[in-house]
Coordinates of C-alpha atoms in Angstrom, one line a residue:
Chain Y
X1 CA 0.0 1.9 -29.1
X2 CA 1.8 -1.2 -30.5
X3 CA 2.6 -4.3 -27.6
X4 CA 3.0 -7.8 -27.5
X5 CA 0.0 -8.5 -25.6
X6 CA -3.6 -10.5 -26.1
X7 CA -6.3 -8.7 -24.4
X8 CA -5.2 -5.9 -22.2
X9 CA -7.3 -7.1 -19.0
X10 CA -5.7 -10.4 -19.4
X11 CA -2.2 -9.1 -19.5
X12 CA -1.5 -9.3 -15.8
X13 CA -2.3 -12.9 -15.3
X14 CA -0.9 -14.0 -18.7
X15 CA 2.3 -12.3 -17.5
X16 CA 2.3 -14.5 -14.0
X17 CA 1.4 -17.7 -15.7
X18 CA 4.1 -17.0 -17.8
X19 CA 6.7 -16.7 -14.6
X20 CA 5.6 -19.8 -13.3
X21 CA 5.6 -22.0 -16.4
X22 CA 9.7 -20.9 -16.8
X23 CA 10.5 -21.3 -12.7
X24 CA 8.4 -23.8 -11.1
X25 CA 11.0 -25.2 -9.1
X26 CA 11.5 -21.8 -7.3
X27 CA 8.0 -20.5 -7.1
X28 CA 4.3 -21.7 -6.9
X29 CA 0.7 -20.5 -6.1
X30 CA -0.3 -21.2 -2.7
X31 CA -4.4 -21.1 -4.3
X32 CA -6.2 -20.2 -7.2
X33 CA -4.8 -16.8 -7.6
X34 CA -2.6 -16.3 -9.4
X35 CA -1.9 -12.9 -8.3
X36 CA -0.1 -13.9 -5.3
X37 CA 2.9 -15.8 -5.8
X38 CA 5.0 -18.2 -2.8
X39 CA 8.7 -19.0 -3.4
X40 CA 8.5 -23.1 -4.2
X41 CA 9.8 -24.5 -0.7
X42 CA 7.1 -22.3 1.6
X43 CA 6.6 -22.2 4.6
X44 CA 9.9 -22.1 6.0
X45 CA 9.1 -24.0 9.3
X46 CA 10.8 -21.6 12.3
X47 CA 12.0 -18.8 10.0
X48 CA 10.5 -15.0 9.1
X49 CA 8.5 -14.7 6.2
X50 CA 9.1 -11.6 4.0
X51 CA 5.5 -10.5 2.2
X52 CA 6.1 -7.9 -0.5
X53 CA 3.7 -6.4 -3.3
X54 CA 2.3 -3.6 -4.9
X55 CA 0.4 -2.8 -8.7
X56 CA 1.9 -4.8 -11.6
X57 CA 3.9 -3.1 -14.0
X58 CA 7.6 -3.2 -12.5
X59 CA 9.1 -6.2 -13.5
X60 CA 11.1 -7.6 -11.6
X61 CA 9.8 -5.5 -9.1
X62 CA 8.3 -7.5 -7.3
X63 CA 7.7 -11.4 -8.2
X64 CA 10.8 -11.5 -9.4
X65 CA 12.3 -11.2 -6.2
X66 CA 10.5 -14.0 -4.7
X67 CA 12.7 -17.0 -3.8
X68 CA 15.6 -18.4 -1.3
X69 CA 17.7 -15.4 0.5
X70 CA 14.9 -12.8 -0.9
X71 CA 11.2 -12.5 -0.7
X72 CA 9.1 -15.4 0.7
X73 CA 5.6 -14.2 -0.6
X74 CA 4.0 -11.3 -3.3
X75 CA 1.1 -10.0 -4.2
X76 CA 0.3 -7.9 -6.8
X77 CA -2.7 -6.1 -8.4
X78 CA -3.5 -4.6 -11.8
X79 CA -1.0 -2.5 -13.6
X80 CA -0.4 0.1 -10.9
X81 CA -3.1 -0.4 -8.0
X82 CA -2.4 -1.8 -5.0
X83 CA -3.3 -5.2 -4.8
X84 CA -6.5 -6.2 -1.9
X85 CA -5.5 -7.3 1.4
X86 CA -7.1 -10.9 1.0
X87 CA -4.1 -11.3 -1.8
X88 CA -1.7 -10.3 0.9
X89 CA -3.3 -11.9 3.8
X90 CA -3.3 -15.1 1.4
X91 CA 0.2 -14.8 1.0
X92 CA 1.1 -14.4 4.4
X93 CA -0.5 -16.9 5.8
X94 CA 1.0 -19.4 2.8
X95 CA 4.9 -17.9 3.8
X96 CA 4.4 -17.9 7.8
X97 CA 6.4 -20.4 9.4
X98 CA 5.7 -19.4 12.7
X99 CA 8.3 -16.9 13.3
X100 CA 6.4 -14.2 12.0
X101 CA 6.5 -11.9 9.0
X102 CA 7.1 -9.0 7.8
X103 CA 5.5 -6.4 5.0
X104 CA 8.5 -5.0 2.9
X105 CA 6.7 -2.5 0.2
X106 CA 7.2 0.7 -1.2
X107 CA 5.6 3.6 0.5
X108 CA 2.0 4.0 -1.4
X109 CA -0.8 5.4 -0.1
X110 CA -3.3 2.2 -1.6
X111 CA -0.5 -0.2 -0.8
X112 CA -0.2 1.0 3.2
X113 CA -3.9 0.4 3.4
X114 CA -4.2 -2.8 2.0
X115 CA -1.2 -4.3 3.7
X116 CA -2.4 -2.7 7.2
X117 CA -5.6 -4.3 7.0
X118 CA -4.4 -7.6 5.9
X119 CA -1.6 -7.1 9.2
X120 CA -4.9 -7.2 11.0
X121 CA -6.3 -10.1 9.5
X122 CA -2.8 -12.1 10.2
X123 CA -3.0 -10.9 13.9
X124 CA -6.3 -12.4 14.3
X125 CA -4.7 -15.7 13.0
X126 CA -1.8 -15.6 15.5
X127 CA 0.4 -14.3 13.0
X128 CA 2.4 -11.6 14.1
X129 CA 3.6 -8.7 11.9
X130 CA 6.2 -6.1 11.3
X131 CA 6.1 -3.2 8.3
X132 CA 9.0 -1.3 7.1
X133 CA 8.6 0.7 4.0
X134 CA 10.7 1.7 0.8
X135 CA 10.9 5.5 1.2
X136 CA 14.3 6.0 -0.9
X137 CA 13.4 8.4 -3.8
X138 CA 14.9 11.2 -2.6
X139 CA 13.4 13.5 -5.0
X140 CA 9.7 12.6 -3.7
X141 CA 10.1 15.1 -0.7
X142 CA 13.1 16.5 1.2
X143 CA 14.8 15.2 3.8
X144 CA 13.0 16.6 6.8
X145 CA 9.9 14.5 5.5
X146 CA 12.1 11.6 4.2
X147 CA 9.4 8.9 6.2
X148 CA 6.9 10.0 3.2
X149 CA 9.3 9.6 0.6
X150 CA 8.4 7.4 -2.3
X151 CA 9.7 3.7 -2.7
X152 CA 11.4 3.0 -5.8
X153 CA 14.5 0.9 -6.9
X154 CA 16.5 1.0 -4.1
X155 CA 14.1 -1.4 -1.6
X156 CA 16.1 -4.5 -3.6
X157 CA 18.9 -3.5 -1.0
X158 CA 16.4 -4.0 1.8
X159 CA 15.0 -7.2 -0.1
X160 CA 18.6 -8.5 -0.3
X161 CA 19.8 -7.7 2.8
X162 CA 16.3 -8.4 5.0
X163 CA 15.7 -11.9 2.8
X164 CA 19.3 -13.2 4.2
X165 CA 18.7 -11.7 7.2
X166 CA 15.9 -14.2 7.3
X167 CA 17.2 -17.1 5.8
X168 CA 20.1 -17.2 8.3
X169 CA 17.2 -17.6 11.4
X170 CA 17.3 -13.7 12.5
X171 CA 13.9 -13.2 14.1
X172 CA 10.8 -10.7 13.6
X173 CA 12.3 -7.8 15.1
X174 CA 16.1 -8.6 13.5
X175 CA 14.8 -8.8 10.1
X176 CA 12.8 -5.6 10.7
X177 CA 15.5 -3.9 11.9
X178 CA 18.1 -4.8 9.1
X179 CA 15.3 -3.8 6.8
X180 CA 15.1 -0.4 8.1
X181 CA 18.7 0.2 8.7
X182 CA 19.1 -0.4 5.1
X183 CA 16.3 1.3 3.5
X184 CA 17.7 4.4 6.4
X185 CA 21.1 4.3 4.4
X186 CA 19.7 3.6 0.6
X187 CA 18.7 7.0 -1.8
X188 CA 17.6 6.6 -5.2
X189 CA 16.8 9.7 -7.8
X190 CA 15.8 9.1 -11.1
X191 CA 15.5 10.8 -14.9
X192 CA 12.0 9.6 -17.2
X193 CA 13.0 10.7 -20.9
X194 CA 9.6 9.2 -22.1
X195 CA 6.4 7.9 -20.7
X196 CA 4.8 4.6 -21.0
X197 CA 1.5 3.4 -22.4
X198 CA -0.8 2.1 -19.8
X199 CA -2.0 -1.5 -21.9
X200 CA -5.5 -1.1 -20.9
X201 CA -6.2 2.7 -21.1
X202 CA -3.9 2.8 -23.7
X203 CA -2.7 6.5 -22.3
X204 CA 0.6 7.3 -22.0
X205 CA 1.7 7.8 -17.9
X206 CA 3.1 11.3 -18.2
X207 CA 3.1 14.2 -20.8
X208 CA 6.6 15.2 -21.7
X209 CA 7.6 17.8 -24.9
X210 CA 10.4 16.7 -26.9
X211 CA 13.8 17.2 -26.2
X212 CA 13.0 17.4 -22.5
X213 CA 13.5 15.5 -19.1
X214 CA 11.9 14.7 -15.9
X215 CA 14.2 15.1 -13.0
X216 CA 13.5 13.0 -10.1
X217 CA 10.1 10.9 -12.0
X218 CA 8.7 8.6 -9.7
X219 CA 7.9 4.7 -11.1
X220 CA 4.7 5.4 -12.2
X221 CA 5.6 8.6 -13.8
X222 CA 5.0 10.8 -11.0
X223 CA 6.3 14.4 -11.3
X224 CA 9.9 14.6 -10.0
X225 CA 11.7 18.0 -9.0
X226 CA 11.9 20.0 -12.0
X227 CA 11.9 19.3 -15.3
X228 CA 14.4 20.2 -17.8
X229 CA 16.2 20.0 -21.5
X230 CA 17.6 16.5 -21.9
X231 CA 21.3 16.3 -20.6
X232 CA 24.5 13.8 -21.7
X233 CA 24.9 10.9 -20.3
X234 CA 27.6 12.5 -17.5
X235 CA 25.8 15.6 -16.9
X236 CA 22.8 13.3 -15.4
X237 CA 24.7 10.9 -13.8
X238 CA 26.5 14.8 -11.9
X239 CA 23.0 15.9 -11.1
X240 CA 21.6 12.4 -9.7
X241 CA 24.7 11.1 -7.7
X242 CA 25.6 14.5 -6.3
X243 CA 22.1 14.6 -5.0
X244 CA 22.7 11.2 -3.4
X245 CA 25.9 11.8 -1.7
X246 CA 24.4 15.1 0.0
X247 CA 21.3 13.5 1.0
X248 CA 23.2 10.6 2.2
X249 CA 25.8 12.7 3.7
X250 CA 28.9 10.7 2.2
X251 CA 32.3 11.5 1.6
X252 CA 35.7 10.3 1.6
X253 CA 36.2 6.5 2.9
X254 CA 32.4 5.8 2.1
X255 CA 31.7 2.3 1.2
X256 CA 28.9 2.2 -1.1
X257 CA 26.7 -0.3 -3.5
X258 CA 25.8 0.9 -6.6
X259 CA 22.0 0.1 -8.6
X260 CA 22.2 1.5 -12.1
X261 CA 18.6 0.9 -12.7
X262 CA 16.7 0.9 -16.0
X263 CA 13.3 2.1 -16.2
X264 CA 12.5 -0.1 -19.1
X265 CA 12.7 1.4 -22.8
X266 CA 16.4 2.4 -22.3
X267 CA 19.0 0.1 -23.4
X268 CA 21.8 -1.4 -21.0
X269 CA 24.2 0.7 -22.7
X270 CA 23.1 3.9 -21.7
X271 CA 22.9 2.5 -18.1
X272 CA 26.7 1.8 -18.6
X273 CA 27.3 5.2 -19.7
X274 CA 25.7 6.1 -16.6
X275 CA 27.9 3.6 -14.6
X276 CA 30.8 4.9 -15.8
X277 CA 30.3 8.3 -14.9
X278 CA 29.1 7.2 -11.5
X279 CA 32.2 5.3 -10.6
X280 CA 34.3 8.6 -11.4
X281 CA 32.6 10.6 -9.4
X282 CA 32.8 8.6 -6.5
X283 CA 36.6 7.8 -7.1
X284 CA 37.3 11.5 -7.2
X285 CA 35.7 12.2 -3.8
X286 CA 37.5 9.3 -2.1
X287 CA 34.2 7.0 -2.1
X288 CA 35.0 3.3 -2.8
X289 CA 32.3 1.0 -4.7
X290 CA 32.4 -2.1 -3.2
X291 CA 29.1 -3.7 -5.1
X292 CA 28.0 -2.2 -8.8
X293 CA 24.3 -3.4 -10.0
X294 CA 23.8 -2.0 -13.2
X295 CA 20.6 -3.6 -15.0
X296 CA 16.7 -3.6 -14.9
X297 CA 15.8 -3.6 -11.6
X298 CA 12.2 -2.0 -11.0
X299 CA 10.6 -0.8 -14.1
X300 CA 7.4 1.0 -15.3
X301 CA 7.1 -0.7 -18.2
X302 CA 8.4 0.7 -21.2
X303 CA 8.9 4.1 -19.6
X304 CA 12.3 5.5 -21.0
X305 CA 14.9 6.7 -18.4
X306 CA 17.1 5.3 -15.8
X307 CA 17.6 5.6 -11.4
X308 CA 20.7 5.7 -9.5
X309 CA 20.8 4.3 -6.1
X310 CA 23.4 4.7 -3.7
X311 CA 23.5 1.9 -0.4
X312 CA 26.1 3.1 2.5
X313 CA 27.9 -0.4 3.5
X314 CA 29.5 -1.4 6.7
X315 CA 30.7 -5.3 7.5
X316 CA 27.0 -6.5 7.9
X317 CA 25.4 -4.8 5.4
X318 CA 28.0 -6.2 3.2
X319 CA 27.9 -9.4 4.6
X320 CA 23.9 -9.7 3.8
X321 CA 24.2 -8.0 0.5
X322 CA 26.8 -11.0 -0.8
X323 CA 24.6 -13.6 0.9
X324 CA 23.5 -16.6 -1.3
X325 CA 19.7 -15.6 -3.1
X326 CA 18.4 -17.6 -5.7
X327 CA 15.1 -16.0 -7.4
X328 CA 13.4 -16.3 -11.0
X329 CA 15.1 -12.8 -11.6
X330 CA 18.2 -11.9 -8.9
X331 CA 20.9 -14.3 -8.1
X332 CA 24.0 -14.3 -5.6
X333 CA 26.5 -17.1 -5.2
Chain Z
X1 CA -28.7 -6.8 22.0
X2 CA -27.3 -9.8 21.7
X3 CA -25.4 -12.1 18.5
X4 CA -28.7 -13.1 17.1
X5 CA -30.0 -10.0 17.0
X6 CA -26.5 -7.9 16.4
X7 CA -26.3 -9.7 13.2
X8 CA -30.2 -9.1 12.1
X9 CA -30.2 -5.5 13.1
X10 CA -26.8 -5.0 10.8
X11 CA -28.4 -6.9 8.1
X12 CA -31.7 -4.9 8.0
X13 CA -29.4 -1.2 8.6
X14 CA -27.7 -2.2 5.6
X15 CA -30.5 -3.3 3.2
X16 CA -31.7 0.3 4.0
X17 CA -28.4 1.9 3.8
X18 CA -28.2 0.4 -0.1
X19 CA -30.8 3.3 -1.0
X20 CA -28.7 5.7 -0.8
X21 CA -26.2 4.5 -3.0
X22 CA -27.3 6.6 -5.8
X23 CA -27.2 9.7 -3.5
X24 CA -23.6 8.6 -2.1
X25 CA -22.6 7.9 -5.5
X26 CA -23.7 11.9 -6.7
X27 CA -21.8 13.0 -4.0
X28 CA -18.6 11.3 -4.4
X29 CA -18.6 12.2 -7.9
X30 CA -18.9 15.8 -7.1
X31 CA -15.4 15.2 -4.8
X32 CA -13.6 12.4 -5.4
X33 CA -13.8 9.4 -8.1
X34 CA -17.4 8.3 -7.9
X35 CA -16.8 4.8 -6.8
X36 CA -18.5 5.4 -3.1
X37 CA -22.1 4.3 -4.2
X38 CA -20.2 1.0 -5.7
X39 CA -18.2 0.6 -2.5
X40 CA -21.7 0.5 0.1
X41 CA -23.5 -1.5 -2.0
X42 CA -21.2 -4.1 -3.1
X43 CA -19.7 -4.1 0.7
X44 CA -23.3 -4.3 1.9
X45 CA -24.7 -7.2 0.1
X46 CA -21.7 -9.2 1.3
X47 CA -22.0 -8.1 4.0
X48 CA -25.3 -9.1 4.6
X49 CA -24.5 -12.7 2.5
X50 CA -21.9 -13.4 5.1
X51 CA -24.1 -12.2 8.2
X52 CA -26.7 -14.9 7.0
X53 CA -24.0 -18.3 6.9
X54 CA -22.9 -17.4 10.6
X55 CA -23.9 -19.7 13.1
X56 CA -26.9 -17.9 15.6
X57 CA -24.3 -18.5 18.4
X58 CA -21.8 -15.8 17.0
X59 CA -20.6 -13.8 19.2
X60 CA -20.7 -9.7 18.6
X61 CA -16.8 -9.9 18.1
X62 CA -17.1 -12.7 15.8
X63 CA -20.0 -10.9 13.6
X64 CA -18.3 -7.4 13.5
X65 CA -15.0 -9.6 12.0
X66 CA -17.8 -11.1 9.9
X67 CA -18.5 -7.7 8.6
X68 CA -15.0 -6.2 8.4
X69 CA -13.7 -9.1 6.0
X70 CA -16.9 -9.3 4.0
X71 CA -16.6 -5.7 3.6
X72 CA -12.9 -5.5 2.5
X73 CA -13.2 -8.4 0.3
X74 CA -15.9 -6.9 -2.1
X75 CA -13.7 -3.8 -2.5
X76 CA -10.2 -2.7 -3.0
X77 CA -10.6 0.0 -2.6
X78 CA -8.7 2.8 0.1
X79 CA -12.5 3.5 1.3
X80 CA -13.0 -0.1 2.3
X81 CA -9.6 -0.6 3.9
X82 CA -10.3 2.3 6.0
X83 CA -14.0 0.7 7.4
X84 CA -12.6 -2.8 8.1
X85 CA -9.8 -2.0 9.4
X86 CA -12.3 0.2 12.1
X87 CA -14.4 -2.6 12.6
X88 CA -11.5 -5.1 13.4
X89 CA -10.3 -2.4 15.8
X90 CA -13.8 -2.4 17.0
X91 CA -14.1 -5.8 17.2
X92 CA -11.3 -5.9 19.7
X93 CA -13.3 -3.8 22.6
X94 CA -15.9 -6.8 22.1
X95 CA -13.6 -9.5 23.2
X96 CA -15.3 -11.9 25.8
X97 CA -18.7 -9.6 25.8
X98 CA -21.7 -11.6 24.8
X99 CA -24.5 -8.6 25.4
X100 CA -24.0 -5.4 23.6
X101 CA -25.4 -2.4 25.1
X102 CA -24.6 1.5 25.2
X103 CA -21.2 0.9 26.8
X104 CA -19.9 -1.4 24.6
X105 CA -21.1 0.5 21.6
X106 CA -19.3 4.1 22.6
X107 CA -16.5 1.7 22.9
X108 CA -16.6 0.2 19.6
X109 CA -17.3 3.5 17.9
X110 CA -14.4 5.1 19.7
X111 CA -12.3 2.2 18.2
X112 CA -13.3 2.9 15.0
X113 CA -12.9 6.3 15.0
X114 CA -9.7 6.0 16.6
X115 CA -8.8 3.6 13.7
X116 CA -9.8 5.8 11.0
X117 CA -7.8 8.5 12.2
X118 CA -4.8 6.9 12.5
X119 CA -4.8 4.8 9.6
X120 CA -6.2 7.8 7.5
X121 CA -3.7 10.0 9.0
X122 CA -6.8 12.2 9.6
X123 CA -8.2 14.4 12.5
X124 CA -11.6 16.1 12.8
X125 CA -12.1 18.6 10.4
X126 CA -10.5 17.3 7.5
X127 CA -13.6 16.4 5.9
X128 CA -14.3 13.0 6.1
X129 CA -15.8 10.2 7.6
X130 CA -14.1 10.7 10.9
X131 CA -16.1 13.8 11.5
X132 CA -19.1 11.8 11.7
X133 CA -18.3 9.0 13.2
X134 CA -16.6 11.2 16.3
X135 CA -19.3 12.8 16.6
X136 CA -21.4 9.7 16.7
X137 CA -19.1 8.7 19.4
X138 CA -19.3 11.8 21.7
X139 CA -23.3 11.1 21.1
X140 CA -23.0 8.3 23.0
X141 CA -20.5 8.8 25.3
X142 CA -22.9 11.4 26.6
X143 CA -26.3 9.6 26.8
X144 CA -27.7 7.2 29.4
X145 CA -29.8 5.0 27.6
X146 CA -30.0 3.5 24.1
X147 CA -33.3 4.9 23.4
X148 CA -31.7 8.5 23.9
X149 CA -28.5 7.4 23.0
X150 CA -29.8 6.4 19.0
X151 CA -31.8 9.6 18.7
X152 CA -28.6 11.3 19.6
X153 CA -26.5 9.5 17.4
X154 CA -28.8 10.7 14.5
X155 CA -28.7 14.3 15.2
X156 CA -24.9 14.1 15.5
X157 CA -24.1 12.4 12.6
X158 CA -26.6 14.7 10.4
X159 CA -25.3 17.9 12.5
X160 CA -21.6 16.5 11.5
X161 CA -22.1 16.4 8.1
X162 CA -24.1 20.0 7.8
X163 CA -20.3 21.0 9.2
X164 CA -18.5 18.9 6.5
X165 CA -20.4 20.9 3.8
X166 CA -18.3 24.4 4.8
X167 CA -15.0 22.9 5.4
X168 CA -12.4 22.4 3.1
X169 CA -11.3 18.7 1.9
X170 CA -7.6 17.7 3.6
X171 CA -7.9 14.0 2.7
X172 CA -7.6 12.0 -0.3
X173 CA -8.6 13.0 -3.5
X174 CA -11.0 15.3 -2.3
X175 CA -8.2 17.9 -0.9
X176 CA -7.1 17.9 -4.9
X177 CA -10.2 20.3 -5.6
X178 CA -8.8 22.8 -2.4
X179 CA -11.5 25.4 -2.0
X180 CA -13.9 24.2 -4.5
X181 CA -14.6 21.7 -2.3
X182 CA -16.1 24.0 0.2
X183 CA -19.6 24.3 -0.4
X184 CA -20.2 20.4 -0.9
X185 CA -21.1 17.5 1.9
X186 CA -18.6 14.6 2.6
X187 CA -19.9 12.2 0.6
X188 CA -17.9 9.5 3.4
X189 CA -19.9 11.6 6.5
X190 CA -23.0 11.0 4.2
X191 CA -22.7 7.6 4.0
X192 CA -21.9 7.2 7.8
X193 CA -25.1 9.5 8.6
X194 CA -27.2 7.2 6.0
X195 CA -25.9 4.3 8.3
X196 CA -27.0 6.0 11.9
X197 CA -30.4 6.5 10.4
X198 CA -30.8 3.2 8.8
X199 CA -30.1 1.9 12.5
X200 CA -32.6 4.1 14.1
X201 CA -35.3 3.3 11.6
X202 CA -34.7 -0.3 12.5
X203 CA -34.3 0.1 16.4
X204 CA -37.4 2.0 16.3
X205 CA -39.2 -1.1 14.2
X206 CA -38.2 -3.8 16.8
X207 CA -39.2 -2.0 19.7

């Protein structure tokens, strides 16, 4: 295992210190820990507060999605566990403005816990709650279980849609609501070509032979839908966005958004090749890309392999997808 | 019972209940990661460590928050989440109450149970803590005085987990071994039944 790190158990808060050395003006610590993270101007007096988190490992998933017309508040815990709910109750308290806030997570048994318990905690504060969950790996289960679907790349649509929900005053409910009409209309399915190498059990995540593919791999390498001989570039892109459209039931005059995601070891051109392929699909069935992403968006480390996310739009998803953010990763103008 | 003594008998039912650790921690081993004899002691000891700052005039919903936070706080862990999360829930049917008796502990156990299950997404007979502690519930629900009531609590909770030992695991980490699970105690009942005693064996000391 070769990495650029010091000692493995310091990795995770080497990492954060790290974040908040190159963007203090646009997030801070609300204590000591550094494993939960505040965008710079918090509290917002009279406005929701969005608490997200989950294990470390995704960059930017998730502190990099903490700042103005995104995420209030994050915590995280060690490479993939679930961080405690004193981390989240910490930064809840440090993001409420009084208007409430909600939990915006991907769907993980450890995280649900963790977050429930620290929604208790805030309630016996006086700070009221709402949870909607990332369930848009559409691989993780079909669709007549799609509330226990996985979270993956795709909650950054709910992040960038709920966050300007919230920055333009929408209250409790309206946030949760534009954060679970979104995350309703978002699928994701992704390929894992190669695993990573956890940094402090130096094990890789996943076994795969040479030559071969996982179809539908979850971010922490979890076992997708079958598993295959490695495919080109367009025959992937076939597999994963035909998937998406029947799952999401689109055809022609769909409005869609686009996330070409990389899962961390495979390079942007690949993910353009992907793109490419993606964009003529859709043209050919009559389906118009309004928004394109095409980058690193939630990770699992240096696992090799890409996601493909598909966002129906009408005028207000639209609307709070091109919404002014401004965070140490993501930024709209 | 009252805060003063709420808060002495939990402290004394959990300096017991640290015994079993190393009998919690055999079982869990046997069905899920091992961590359970970890999770009751370190829980415990803060626990108690909290217990002992409160000020005497607590009240019973204040201490059982006491115990909930000091309990999640010493562990991450799913196990923990589960048991505070019950004892907030608890905590709730203790609003405004100042004397704890029979009635008000069926009603906090309910809670908890109730919690557990739905937080757990479990029912009984999936092999897990549930089972005992709705069965410690019914025990109460059905007696009409503490005395009886904490003899039958015991029984219950020992007569739950006896069950536990021929079903198979549903929940968790556990439900990964399928049948080979059958054969084996929940090592969460355990730990709920160790509890129950360690209560009795200090009601019956005080009285």
């Amino acid at each position: 295992m070769k990495k650029i790190i010091n000692k493995p158990e310091d990795f995770v808060d080497e990492f954060v210190e790290g974040i908040l050395l190159a963007h203090p003006d646009l997030v801070k610590t609300p204590g000591d820990d550094l494993r939960v993270l505040v965008r710079a101007d918090a509290p917002l007096t009279g406005k929701v507060g969005i608490v997200t988190g989950g294990g470390s490992g995704h960059l930017p998933l998730f502190k990099g999605y903490v700042g103005k017309g995104l995420c209030s508040g994050v915590a995280i815990g060690n490479v993939f566990s679930s961080p405690s709910s004193d981390q989240i109750f910490e930064a809840t308290k440090a993001v409420d403005g009084g208007a409430g806030v909600l939990y915006l997570y991907g769907n993980y048994g450890g995280d649900v816990f963790n977050f429930d318990l620290a929604g208790d905690l805030a309630e016996l504060e006086g700070i009221e709650t709402r949870t909607v969950l990332g369930r848009d790996d559409v691989a993780s289960q079909p669709k007549d279980r799609r509330l226990d679907r996985r979270g993956v790349a795709g909650i950054f649509f709910a992040y960038k849609a709920a966050g300007a929900a919230a920055e333009r005053g929408d209250s409790l409910d309206q946030v949760a609501a534009v954060a679970e009409d979104v995350v309703d209309h978002t699928a994701t399915m992704g390929v894992g070509l190669a695993p990573t190498i956890l940094p402090t059990t130096g094990r890789p995540s996943f076994e795969l032979p040479d030559g071969e593919m996982e179809i539908g791999i979850g971010i922490h390498g979890e076992p997708g839908s079958r598993r295959g001989p490695l495919e080109t570039a367009d025959e992937i892109a076939d597999h994963v966005v035909g998937a998406l459209l029947e799952d999401l039931g689109l055809g022609e005059g769909a409005r869609v958004a686009v996330l070409v995601n990389g899962l961390g070891a495979t390079p942007l051109e690949e993910l353009y090749l992907l793109y490419r392929r993606t964009h003529q699909i859709l043209a050919e069935r009559g389906i118009e890309i309004v928004r394109p992403y095409v980058g690193e968006y939630a990770t699992s480390l240096e696992m090799a392999g890409a996601s493909i996310s598909l966002l129906e739009l009408d005028d207000a998803r639209l609307q709070l997808l091109d919404a002014p953010a401004l965070s140490p990763f993501f930024q709209e103008r | 019972m009252q805060g003063t003594n709420l808060n002495e008998h939990i402290r004394g039912s959990l300096e017991i209940l640290v015994e079993s650790a190393d009998e919690l921690r055999d079982l869990d081993q046997a069905l899920g990661d091992g961590d359970l004899g970890i999770t009751i002691t370190a829980g415990s000891h803060a626990v108690v460590a909290e217990l002992e700052k409160l000020s005497p005039t607590a009240t019973p919903t204040e201490i059982a928050r006491t115990c909930a936070k000091a309990f999640a706080s010493a562990n991450p862990s799913t196990m923990a989440a589960l048991v505070a999360g019950a004892l907030l829930n608890g905590s709730r049917t203790w609003e405004g109450k100042d004397e704890i008796g029979l009635a008000e502990a069926t009603e906090f156990v309910t809670a908890a149970a109730s919690s557990i299950s739905q937080r757990g997404k479990s029912e009984v007979g999936d092999k897990t803590i549930l089972d005992g502690i709705a069965a410690v519930a019914e025990a109460l629900r059905t007696s009409s005085d503490s005395t009886e009531a904490t003899d039958a609590a015991v029984r219950a909770a020992g007569r739950a987990v006896e069950e536990t030992a021929g079903l198979q695991s549903r929940r968790g980490r556990a439900s990964w071994l399928q049948e080979r699970s059958i054969g084996l105690p929940d090592p969460g009942a355990t730990a709920f039944q160790r509890l129950v005693e360690a209560w009795s064996r200090v009601s019956a000391a005080t009285h």
